[in-house]
Short mmCIF file of C-alpha atoms in Angstrom, two decimals:
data_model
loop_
_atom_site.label_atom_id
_atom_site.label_comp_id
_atom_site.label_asym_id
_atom_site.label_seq_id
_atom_site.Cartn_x
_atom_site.Cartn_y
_atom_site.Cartn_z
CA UNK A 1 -124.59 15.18 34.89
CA UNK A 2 -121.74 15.27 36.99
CA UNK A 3 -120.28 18.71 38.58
CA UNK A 4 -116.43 18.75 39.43
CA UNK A 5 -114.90 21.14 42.06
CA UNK A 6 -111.28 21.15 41.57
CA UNK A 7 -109.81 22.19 45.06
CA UNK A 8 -106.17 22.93 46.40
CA UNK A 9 -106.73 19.59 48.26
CA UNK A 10 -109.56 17.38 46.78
CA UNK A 11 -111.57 16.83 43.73
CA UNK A 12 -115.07 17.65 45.10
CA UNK A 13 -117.42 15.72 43.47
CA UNK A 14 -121.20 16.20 42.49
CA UNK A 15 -122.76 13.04 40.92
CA UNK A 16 -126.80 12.44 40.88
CA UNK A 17 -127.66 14.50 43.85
CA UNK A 18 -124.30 12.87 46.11
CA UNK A 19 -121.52 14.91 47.26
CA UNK A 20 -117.53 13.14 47.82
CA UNK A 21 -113.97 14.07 47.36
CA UNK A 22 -111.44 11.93 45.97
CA UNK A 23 -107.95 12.77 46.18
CA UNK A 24 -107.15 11.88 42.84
CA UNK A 25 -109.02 12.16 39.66
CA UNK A 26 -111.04 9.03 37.49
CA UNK A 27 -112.76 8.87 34.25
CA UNK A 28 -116.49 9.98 34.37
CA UNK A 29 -119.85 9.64 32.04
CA UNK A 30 -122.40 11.88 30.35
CA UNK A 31 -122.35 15.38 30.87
CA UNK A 32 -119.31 16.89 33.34
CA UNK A 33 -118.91 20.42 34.10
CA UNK A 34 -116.21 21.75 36.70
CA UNK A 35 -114.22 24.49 38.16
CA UNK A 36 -110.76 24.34 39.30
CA UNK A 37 -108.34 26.63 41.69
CA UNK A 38 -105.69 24.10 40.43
CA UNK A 39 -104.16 23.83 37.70
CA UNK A 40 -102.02 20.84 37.59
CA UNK A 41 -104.94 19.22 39.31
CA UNK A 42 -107.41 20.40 36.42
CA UNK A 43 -104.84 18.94 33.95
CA UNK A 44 -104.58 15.44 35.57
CA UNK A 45 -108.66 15.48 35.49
CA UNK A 46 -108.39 16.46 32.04
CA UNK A 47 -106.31 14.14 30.48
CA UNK A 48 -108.92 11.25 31.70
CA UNK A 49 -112.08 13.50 30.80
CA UNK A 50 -114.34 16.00 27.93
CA UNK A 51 -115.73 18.42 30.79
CA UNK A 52 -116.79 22.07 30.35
CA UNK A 53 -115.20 24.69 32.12
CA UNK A 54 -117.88 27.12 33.70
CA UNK A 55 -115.42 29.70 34.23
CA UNK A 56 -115.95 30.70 30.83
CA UNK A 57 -119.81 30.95 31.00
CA UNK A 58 -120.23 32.44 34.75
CA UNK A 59 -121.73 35.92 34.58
CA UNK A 60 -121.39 37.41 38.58
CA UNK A 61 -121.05 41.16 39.46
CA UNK A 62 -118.07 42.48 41.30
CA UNK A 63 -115.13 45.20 41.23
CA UNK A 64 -112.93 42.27 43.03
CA UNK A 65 -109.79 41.65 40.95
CA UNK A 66 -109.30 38.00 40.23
CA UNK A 67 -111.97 36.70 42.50
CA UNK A 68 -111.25 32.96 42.63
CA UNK A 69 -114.05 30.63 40.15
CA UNK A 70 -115.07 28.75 43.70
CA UNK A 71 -115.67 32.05 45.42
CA UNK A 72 -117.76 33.30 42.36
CA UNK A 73 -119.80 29.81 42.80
CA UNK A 74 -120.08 30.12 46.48
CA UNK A 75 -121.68 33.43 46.08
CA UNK A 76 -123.47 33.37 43.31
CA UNK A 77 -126.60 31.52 44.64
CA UNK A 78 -126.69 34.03 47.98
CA UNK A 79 -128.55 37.39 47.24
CA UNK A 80 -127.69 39.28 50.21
CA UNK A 81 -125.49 37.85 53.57
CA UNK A 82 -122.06 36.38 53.98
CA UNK A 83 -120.67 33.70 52.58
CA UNK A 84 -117.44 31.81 54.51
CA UNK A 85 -116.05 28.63 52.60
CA UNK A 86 -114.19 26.83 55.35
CA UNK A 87 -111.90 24.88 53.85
CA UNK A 88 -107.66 24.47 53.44
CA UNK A 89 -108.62 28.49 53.33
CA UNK A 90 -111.18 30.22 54.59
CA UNK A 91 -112.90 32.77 52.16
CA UNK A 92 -115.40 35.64 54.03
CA UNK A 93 -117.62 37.30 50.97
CA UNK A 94 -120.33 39.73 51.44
CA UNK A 95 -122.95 40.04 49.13
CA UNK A 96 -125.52 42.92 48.69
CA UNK A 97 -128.39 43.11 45.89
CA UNK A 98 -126.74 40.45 43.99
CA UNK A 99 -123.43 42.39 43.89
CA UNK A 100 -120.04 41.01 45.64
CA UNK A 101 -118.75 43.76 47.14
CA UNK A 102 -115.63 42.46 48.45
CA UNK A 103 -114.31 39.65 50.92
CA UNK A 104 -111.14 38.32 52.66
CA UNK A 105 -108.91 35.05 52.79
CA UNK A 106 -107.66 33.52 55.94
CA UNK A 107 -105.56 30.46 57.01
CA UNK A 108 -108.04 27.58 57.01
CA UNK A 109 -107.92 25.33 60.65
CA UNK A 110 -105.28 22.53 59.29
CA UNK A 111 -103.34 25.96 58.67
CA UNK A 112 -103.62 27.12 61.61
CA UNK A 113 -102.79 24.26 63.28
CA UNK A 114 -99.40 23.72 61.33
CA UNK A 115 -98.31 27.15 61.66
CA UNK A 116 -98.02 26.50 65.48
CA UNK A 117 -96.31 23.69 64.93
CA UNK A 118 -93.66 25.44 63.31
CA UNK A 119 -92.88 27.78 65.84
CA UNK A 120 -92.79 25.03 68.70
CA UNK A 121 -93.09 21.32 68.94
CA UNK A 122 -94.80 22.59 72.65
CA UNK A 123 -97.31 24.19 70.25
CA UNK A 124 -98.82 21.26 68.51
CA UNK A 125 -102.04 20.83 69.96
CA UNK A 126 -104.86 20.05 68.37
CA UNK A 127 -107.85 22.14 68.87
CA UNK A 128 -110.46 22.19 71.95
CA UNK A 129 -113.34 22.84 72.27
CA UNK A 130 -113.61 26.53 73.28
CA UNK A 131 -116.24 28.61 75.54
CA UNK A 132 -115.58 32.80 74.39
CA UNK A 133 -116.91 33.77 77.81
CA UNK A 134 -113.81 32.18 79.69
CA UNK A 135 -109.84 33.18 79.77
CA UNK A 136 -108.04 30.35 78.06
CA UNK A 137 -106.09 28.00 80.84
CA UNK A 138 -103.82 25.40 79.38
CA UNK A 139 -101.87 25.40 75.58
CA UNK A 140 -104.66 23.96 73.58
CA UNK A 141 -107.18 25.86 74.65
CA UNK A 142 -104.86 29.50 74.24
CA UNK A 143 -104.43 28.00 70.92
CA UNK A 144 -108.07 27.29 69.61
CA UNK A 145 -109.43 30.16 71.31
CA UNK A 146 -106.68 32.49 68.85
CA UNK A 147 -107.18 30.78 66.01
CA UNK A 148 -111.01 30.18 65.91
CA UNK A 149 -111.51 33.52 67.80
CA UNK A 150 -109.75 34.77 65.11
CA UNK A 151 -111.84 33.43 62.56
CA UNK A 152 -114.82 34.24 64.52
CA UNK A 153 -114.21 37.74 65.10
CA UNK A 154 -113.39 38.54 61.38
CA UNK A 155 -117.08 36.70 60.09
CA UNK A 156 -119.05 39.05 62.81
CA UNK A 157 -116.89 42.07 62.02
CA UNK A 158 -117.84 41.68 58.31
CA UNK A 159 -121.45 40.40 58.85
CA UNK A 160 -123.20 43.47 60.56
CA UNK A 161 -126.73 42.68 60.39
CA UNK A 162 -126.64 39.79 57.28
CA UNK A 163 -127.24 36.95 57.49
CA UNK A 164 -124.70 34.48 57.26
CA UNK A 165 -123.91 30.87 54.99
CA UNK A 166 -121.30 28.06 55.88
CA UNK A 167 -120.02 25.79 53.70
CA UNK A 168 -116.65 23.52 53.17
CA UNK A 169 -115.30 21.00 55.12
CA UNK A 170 -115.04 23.32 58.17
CA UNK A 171 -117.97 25.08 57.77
CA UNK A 172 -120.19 22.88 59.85
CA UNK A 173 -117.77 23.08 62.47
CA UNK A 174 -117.84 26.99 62.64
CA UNK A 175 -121.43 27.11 62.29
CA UNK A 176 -122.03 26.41 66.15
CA UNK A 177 -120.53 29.85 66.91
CA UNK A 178 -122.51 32.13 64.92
CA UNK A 179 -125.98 31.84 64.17
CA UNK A 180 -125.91 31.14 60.46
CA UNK A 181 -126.77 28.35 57.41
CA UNK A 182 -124.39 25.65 56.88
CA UNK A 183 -125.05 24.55 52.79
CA UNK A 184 -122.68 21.76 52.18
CA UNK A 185 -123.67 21.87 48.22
CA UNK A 186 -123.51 25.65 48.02
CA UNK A 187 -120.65 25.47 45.44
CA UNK A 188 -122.64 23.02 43.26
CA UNK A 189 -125.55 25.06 43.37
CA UNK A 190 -124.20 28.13 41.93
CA UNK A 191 -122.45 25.54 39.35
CA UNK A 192 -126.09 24.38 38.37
CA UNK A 193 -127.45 27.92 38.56
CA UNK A 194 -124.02 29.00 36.10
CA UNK A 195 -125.37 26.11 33.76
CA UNK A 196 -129.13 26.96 33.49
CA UNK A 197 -128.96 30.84 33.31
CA UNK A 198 -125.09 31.23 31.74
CA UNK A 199 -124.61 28.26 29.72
#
């Protein structure tokens, strides 16, 4: 079986147990299943492959209009807590008795990062590492400290007293500044959940 994970950026790929991206997509065997957030990707992927889209199978509770098919998998697994998928966005979900009851969408880190470096070539730093407790004293650090604080402040606003799950390519990352799970597979294990109890 092989799970798919169409992304803005990457094809995020689930084969046997092992997680990679590719940037473009190849021909695959047996049994494929996938989600996409992009549609000319999803076509190029489909034009070399027979793959099932779960997006018609997923059953998930919640009044959100339009939720995107990678939230829905990122949540679906997660009972009760938070859910932030770090990646070219970052999406903040909150779940509660196996009901999504709402979230919000932020500038992922490369984002952040290029935004500053359209405002001013002095802006484009890349990002420090950053101690909350101390007043920022050169560029890069006033820069990581906005962006991450940022990012930061909105997950422990939303939070409360849940817990909290990372995943996406920044997840890890932002997992050293709250105390929380970082689940690399958590999209591929509400695929797999999608396919046993949906499908």
């Amino acid at each position: 079986m092989v799970l798919v994970d169409i992304g803005n950026t990457f094809y995020h790929i689930w084969e046997d147990g092992k997680i990679y991206n590719l940037t473009n997509p190849k021909k695959f065997n047996g049994d494929i299943f996938y989600i996409s957030v992009n549609e000319r990707k999803e076509k190029e992927f489909l034009k070399l492959n027979e793959a099932v889209n779960l997006k018609n199978f997923v059953k998930f509770d919640t009044s959100y209009t339009n939720l995107g098919i990678d939230r829905i998998m990122a949540c679906k697994t997660i009972e009760d807590g938070v859910i932030v998928d770090a990646g070219s966005a970052i999406t903040i979900d909150v779940m509660q008795n196996n009901v999504h009851l709402g979230g919000v969408i932020m500038p992922g880190i490369s984002a952040f990062k290029k935004a500053f470096a359209t405002i001013s070539d002095k802006l484009k730093k890349d990002f420090v590492d950053i101690d909350f407790n101390k007043l920022p004293n050169n560029t890069a650090e006033a820069i990581s400290f906005g962006s991450i604080g940022s990012i930061i402040l909105t997950i422990n606003y939303l939070k409360k007293n849940k817990k909290v799950y990372f995943t996406g390519g920044d997840g890890k990352y932002l997992s050293k500044f709250i105390d929380g799970i970082y689940i690399k597979d958590l999209v591929f294990r509400g695929m797999i959940k999608t396919i046993k109890e949906d499908l």
